[in-house]
Structures are given as structure tokens and as C-alpha cells.
PDB file of C-alpha atoms in Angstrom:
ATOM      1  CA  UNK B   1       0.000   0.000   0.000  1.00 46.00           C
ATOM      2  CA  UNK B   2       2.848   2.891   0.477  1.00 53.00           C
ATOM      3  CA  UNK B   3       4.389   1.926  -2.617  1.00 51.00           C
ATOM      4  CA  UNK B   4       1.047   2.468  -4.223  1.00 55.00           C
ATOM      5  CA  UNK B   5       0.515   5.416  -2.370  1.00 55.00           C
ATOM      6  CA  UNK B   6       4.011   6.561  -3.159  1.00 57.00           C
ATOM      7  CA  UNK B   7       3.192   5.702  -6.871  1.00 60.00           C
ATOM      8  CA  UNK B   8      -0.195   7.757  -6.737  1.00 64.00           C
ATOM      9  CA  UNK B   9       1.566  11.009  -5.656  1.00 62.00           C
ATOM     10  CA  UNK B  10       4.323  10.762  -7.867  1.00 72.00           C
ATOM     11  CA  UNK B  11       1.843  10.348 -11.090  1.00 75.00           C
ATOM     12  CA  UNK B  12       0.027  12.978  -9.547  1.00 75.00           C
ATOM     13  CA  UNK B  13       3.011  15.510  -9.413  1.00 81.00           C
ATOM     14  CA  UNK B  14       3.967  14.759 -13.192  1.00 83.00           C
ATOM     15  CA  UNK B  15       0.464  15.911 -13.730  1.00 86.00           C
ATOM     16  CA  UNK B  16       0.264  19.017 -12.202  1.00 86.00           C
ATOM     17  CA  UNK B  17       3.723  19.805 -13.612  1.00 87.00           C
ATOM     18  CA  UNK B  18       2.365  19.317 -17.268  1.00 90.00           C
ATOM     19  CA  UNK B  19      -0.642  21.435 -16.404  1.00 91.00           C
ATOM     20  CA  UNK B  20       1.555  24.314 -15.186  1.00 90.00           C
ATOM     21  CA  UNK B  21       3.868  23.427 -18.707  1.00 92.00           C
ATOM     22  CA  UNK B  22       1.142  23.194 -20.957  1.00 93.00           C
ATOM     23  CA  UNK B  23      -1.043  26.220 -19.597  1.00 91.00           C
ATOM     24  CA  UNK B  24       2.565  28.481 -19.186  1.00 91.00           C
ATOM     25  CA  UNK B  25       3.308  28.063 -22.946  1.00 93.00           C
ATOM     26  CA  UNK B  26      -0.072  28.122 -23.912  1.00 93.00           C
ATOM     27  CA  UNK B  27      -0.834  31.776 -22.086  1.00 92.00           C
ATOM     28  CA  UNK B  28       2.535  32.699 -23.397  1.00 90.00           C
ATOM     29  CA  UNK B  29       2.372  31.850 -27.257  1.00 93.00           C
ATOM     30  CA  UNK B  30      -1.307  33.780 -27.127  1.00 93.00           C
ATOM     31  CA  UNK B  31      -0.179  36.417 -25.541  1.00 91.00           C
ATOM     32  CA  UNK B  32       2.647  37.184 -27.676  1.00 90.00           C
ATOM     33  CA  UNK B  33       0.869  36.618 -30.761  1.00 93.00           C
ATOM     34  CA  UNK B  34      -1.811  39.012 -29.700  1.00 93.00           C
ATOM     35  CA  UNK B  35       1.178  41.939 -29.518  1.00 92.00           C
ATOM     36  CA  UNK B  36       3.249  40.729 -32.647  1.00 91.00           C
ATOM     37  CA  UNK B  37       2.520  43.462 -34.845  1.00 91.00           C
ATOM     38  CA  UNK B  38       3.838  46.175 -31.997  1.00 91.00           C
ATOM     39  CA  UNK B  39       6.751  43.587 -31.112  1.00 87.00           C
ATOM     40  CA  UNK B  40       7.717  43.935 -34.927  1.00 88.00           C
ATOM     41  CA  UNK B  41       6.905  47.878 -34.919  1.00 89.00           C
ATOM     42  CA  UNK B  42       9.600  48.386 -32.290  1.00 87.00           C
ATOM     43  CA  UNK B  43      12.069  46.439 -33.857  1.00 81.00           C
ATOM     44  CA  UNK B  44      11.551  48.493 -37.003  1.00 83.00           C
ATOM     45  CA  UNK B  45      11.597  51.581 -34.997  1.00 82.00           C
ATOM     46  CA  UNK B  46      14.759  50.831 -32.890  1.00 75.00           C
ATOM     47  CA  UNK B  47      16.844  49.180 -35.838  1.00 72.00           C
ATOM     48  CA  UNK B  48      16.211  51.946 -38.722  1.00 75.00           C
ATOM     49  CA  UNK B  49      19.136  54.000 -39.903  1.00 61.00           C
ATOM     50  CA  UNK B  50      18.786  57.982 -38.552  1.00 49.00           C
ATOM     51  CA  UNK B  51      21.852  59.454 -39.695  1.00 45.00           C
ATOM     52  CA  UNK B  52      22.095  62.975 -40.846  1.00 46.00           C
ATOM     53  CA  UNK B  53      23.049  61.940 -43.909  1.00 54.00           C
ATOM     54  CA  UNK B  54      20.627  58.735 -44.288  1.00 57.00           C
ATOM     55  CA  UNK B  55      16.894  59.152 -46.165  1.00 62.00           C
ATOM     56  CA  UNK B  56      14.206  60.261 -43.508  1.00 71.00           C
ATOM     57  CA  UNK B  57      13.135  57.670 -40.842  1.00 75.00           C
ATOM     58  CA  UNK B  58      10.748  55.329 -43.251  1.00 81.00           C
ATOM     59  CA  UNK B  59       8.647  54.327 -39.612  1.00 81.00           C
ATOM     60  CA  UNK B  60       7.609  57.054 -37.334  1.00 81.00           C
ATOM     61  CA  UNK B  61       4.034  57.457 -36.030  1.00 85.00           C
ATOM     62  CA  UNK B  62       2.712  53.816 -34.772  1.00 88.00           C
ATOM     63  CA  UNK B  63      -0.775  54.060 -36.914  1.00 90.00           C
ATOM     64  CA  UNK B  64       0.912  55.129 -40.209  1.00 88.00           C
ATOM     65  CA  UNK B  65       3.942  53.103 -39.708  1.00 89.00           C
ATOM     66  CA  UNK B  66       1.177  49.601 -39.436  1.00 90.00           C
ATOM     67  CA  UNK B  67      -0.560  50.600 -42.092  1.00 90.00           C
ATOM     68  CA  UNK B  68       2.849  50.667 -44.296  1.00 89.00           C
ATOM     69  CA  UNK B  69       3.918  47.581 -43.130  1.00 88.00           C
ATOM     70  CA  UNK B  70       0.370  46.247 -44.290  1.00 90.00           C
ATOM     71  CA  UNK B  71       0.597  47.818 -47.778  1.00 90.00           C
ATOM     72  CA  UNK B  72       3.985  46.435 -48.397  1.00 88.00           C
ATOM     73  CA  UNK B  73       3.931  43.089 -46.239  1.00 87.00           C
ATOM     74  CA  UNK B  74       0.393  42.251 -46.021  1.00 89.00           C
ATOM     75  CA  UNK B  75      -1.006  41.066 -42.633  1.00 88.00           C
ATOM     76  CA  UNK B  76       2.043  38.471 -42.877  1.00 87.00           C
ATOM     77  CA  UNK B  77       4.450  41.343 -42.264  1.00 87.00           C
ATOM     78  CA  UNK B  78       2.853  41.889 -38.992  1.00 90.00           C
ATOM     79  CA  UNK B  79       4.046  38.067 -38.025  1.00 89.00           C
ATOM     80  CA  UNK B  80       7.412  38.585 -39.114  1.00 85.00           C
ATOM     81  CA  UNK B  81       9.658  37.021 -36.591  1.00 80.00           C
ATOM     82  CA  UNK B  82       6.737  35.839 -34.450  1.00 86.00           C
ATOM     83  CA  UNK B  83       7.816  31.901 -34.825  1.00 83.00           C
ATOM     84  CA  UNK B  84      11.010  33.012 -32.769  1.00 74.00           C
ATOM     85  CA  UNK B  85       9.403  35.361 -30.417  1.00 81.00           C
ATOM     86  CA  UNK B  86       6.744  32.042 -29.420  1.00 87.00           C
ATOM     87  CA  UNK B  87       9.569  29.573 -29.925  1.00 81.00           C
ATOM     88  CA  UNK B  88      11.516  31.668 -27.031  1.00 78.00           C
ATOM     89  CA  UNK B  89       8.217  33.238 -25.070  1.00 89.00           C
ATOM     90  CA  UNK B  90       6.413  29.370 -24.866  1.00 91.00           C
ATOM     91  CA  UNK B  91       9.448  27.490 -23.043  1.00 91.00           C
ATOM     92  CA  UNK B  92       9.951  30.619 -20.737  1.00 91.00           C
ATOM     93  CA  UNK B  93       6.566  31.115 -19.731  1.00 93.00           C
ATOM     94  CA  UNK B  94       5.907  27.289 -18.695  1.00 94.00           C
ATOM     95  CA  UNK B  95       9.238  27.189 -16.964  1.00 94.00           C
ATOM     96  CA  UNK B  96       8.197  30.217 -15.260  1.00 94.00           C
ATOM     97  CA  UNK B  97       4.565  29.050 -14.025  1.00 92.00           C
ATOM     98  CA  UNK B  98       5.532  25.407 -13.214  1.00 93.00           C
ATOM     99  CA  UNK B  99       8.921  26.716 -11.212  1.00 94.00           C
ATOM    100  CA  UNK B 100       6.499  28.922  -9.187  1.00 94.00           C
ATOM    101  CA  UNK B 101       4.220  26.517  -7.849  1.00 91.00           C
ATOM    102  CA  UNK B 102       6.749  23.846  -7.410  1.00 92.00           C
ATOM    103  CA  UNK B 103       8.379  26.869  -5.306  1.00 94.00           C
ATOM    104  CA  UNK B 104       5.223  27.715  -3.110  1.00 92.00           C
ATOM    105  CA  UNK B 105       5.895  24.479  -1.153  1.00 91.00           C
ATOM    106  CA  UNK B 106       9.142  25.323  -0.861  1.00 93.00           C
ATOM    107  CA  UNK B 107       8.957  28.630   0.783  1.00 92.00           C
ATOM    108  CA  UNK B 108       5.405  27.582   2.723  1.00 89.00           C
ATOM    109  CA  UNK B 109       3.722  30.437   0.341  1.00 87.00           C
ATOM    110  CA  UNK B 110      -0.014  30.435   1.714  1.00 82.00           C
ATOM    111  CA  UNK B 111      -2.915  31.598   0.545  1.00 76.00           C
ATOM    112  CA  UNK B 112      -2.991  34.703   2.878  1.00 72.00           C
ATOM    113  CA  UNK B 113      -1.227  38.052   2.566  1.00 70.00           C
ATOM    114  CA  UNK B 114       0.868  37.469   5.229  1.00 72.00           C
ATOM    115  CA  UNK B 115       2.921  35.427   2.754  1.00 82.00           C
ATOM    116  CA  UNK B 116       3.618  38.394   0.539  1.00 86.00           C
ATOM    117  CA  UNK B 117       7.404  37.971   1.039  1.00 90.00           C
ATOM    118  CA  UNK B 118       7.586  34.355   0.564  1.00 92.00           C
ATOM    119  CA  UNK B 119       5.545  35.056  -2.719  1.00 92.00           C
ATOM    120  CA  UNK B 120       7.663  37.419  -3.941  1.00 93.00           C
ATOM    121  CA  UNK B 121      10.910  34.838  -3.111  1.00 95.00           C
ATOM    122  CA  UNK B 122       9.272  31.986  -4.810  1.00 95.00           C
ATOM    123  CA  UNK B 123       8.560  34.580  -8.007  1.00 94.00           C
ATOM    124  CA  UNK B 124      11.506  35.422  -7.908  1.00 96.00           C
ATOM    125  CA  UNK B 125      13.193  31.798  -8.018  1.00 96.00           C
ATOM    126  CA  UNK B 126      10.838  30.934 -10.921  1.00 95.00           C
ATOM    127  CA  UNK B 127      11.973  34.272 -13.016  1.00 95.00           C
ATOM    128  CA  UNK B 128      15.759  32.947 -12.277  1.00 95.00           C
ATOM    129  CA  UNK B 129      14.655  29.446 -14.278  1.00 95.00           C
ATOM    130  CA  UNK B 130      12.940  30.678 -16.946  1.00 93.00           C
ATOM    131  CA  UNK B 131      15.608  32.966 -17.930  1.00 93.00           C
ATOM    132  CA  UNK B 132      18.245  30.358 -17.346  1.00 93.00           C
ATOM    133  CA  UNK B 133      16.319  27.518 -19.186  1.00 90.00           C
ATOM    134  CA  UNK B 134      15.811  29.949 -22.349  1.00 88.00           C
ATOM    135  CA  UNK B 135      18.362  32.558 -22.614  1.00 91.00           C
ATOM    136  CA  UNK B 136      20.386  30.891 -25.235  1.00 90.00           C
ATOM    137  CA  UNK B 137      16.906  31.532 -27.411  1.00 84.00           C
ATOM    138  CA  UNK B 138      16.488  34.675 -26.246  1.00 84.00           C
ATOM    139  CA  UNK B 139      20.594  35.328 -27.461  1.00 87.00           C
ATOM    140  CA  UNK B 140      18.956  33.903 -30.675  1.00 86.00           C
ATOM    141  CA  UNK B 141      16.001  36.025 -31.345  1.00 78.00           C
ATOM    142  CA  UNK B 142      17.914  39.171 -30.910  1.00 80.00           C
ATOM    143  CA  UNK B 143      20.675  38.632 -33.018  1.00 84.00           C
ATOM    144  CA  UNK B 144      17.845  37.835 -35.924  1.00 81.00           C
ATOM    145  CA  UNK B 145      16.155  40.987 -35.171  1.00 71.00           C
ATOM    146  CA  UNK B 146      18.878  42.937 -35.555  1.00 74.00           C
ATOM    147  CA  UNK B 147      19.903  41.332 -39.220  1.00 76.00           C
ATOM    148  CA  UNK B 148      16.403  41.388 -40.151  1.00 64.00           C
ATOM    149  CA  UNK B 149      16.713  44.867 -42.289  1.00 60.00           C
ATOM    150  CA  UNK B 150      19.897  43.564 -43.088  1.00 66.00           C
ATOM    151  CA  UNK B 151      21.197  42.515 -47.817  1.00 70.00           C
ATOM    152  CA  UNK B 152      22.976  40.069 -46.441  1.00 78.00           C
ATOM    153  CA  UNK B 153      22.092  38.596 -43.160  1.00 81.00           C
ATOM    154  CA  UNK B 154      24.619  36.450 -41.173  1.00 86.00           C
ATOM    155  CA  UNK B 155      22.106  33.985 -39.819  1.00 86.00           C
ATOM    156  CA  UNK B 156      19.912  32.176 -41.989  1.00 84.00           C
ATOM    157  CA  UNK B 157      17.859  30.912 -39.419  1.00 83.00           C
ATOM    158  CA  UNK B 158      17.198  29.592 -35.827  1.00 83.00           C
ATOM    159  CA  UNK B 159      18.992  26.642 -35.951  1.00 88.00           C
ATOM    160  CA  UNK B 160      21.962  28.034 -38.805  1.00 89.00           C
ATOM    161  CA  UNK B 161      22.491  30.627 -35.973  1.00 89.00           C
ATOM    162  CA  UNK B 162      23.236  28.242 -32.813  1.00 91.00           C
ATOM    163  CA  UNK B 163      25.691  26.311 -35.232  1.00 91.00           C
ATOM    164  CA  UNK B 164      27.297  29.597 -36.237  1.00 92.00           C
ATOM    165  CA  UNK B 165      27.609  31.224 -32.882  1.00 92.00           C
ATOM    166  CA  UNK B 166      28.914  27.742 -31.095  1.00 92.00           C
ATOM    167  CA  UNK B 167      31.312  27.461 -33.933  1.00 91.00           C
ATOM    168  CA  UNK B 168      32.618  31.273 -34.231  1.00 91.00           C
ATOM    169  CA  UNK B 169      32.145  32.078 -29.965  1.00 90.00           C
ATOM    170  CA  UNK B 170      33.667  29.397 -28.766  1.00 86.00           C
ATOM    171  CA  UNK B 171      31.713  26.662 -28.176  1.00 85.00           C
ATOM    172  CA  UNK B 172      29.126  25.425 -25.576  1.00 82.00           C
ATOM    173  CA  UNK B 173      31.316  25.564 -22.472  1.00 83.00           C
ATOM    174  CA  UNK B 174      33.067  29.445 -23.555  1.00 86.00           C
ATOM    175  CA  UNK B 175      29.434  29.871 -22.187  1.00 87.00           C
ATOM    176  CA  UNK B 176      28.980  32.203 -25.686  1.00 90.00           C
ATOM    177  CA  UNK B 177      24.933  31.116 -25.896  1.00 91.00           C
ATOM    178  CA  UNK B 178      24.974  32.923 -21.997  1.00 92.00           C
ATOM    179  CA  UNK B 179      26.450  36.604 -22.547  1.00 89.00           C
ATOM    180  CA  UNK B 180      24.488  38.648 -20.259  1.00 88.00           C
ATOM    181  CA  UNK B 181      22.358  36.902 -18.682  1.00 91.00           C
ATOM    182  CA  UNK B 182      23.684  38.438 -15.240  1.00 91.00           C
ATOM    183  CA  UNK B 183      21.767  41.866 -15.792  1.00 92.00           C
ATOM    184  CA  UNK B 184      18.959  39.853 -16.840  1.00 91.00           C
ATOM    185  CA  UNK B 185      18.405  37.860 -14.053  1.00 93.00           C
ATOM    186  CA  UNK B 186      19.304  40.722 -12.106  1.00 93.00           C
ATOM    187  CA  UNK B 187      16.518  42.706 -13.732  1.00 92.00           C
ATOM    188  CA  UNK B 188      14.079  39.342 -14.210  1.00 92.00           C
ATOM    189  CA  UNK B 189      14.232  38.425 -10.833  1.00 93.00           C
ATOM    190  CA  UNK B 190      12.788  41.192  -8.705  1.00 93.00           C
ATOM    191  CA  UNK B 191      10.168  41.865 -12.226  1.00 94.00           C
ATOM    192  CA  UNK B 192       9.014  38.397 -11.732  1.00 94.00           C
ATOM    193  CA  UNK B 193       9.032  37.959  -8.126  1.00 94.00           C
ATOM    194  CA  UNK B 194       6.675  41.093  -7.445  1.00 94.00           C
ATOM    195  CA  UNK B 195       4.179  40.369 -10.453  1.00 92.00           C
ATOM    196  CA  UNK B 196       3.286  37.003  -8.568  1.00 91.00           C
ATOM    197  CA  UNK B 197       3.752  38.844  -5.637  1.00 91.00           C
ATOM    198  CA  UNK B 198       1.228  41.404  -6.199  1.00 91.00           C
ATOM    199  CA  UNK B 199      -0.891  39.633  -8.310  1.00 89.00           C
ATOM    200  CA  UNK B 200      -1.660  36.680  -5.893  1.00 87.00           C
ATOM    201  CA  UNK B 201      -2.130  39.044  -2.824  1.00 85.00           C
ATOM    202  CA  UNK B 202      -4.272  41.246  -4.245  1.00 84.00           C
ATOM    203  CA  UNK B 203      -6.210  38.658  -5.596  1.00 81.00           C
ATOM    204  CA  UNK B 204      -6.126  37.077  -1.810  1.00 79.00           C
ATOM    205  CA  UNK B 205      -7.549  39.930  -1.019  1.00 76.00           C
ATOM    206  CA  UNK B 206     -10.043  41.020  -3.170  1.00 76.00           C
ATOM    207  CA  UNK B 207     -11.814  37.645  -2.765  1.00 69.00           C
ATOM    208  CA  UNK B 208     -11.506  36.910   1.031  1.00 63.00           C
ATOM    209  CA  UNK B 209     -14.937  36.713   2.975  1.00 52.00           C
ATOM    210  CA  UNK B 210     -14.405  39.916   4.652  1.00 50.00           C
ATOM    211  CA  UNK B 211     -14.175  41.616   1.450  1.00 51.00           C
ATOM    212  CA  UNK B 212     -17.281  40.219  -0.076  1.00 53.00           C
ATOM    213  CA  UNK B 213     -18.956  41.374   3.317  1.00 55.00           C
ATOM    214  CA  UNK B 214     -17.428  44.879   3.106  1.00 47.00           C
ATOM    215  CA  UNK B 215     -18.438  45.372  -0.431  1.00 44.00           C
ATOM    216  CA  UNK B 216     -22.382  44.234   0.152  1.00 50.00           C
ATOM    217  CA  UNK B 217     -22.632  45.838   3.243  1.00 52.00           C
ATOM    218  CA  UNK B 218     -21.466  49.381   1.499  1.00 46.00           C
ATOM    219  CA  UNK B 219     -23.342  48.790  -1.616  1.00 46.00           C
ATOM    220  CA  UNK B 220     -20.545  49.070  -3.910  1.00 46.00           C
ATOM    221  CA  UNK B 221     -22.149  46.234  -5.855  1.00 46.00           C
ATOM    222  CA  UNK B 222     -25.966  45.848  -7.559  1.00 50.00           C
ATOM    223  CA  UNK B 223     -27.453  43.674  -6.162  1.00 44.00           C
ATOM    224  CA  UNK B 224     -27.033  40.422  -9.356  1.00 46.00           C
ATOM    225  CA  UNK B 225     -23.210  41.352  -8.737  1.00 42.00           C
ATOM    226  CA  UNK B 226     -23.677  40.599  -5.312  1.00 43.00           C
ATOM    227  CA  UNK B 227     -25.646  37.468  -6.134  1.00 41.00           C
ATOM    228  CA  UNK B 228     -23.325  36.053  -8.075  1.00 43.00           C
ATOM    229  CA  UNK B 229     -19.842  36.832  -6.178  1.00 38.00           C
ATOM    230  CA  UNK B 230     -21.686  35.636  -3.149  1.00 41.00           C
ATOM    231  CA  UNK B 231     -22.283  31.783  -4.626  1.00 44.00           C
ATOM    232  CA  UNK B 232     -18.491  31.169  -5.289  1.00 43.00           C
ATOM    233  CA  UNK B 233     -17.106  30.482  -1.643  1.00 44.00           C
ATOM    234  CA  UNK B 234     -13.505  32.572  -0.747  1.00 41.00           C
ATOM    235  CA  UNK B 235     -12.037  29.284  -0.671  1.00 39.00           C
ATOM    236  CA  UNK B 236     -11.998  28.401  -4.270  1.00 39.00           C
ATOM    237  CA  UNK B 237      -9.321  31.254  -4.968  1.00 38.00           C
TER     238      UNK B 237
END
């Protein structure tokens, strides 16, 4: 019977851990899709030549500069790049989720705010894995941006660039795929760490008993508002 038992939980774990991989990349490749026409605006914007002596910016005003890329691309210029932005955003974002709630445990987050701090520890932990697990991508995708304007681009693709930067850099171990990723994480860490920090105690917050009770009891809500939040019980959040 412990064995079993044993077994149960472990099959049980490797569940959970796909959910939190499978609904990670899933929010993640959405969400970047969803922005991939600004994503590709910006690059345009930051990469364009503005020398005194170079033709007038081509992209300037966001509205104008979409509609351009339409006329020119079609609505598959907005998508330019967006394979690589999903390819980097989908492994980072379920790395991310599941690292955070395998890290809750770990730091005894609750669901209280009392465990703001230990929230914001665990966040921060997960932002250090997803940026360790994916920078070499991430090395990737902005090295491709930068070429994209370019006659004669270096890389040729995703996988043409690993093989060129492992061969020209170094190799694996001259740790070339993992130039700066200490500012990064440095920047990631405390960015991730107080999203989930601030996200989950608010949201501890806004749906504990006493709230519900101070909201009806000041009529801040109609009353079918009222009906409604009052039938889900505090503890499903």
C-alpha cells in the first residue's frame, strides 16, 4: 500500500507539472501573438538608420507606420519574426509558471497576505529558471532581429544561428549562448518575483470573505453582482 501510495503522488506531481507546462506556454504563445505586430513595430523603430546623412526615418508614427507595413507586407508582415518570439516566449513562460508553484511548497507560500514575502521569493526563483532555461533563445532572437533589415544577413535561421555562434564564440562551455544573462536575471528576478507577488495578494484579497462582506454591506455592488460573487465560496481562490 505505500508503494502504491508513493506511486499515486508521484503520477500525480507529473500531472500538475504538465498542467503548469502546458497552460505556461499556452498563455505565453497567445499572448505574444496578440502583440506581434507592436513587437515587430519596435524592432523596425529601434533598428532603422537615422543618420544625418541617411533618407528620412521610413517608420515614425505607430498608426501610419502599421498601415505601411500592411501595404507592403500584407497582414504576414505583422508576423514577421513571431515563430522566434513564441519559440523563445512558450518554453519561458511554462518554466516560469511550473517553477512557481513547485516553489510555493518550498517557501510555505499560503494563501494569505501574510505570505507576501515568501511570494515574492518563490517569483523570484521561478523568473531565475525561466531565464536560465531559455536565454540561449532569447541570445537567438535578438541577433535575428537585428539582421532582419539587413542585404545580407549572417544567420539564416534559428537553428543556422546556434551552429554559427557555437562554432565562431567558442563553443558550448566558452558559455557564448549565456552573454548577459547576469543583468537579466538581475533585472528578471525582482520583475518576476513582485508580479506574482502582487498579483496573488491582491487577488487574496479582493476575494476573502471579509471583502465580499465589506463590499455588500457598502453597496458598492448591484445587487445580481452581489448574487453572483456571493455563490463562489472565498475558498476556491
Amino acid at each position: 500500500m505505500p508503494v502504491s501510495a508513493s506511486a499515486n503522488g508521484t503520477q500525480s506531481n507529473v500531472r500538475d507539472t504538465l498542467k503548469y507546462l502546458v497552460s505556461g506556454a499556452a498563455a505565453g504563445a497567445v499572448s505574444r501573438t496578440s502583440v506581434s505586430p507592436l513587437e515587430r513595430l519596435k524592432i523596425l523603430l529601434q533598428i532603422q538608420g537615422a543618420s544625418v546623412n541617411s533618407a528620412p526615418a521610413k517608420y515614425t508614427k505607430i498608426l501610419p507606420s502599421l498601415s505601411l507595413i500592411h501595404r507592403e507586407e500584407g497582414y504576414r508582415g505583422f508576423f514577421k519574426g513571431n515563430g522566434t518570439n513564441v519559440l523563445r516566449i512558450m518554453p519561458y513562460m511554462a518554466v516560469q509558471f511550473a517553477a512557481y508553484e513547485k516553489f510555493k511548497p518550498v517557501f510555505n507560500v499560503t494563501s494569505g497576505p501574510e505570505s507576501a514575502g515568501r511570494r515574492l521569493i518563490a517569483g523570484a526563483c521561478a523568473g531565475v529558471c525561466s531565464v536560465s532555461a531559455t536565454y540561449p533563445l532569447d541570445l537567438v532572437r535578438t541577433r535575428l532581429s537585428v539582421q532582419m533589415e539587413s542585404e545580407n544577413p549572417k544567420y539564416k535561421s534559428i537553428g543556422h544561428a546556434f551552429r554559427t555562434i557555437l562554432k565562431e564564440e567558442g563553443g558550448f562551455m566558452s558559455g557564448c549562448l549565456y552573454r548577459g544573462i547576469t543583468p537579466s536575471i538581475m533585472g528578471i528576478a525582482p520583475y518576476v518575483g513582485l508580479n506574482f507577488a502582487v498579483y496573488e495578494t491582491l487577488k487574496s484579497k479582493f476575494y476573502s470573505k471579509a471583502g465580499q462582506r465589506l463590499w455588500q454591506n457598502h453597496a458598492l455592488l448591484p445587487y445580481p453582482l452581489e448574487l453572483i460573487i456571493s455563490s463562489y465560496p472565498s475558498s476556491r481562490y
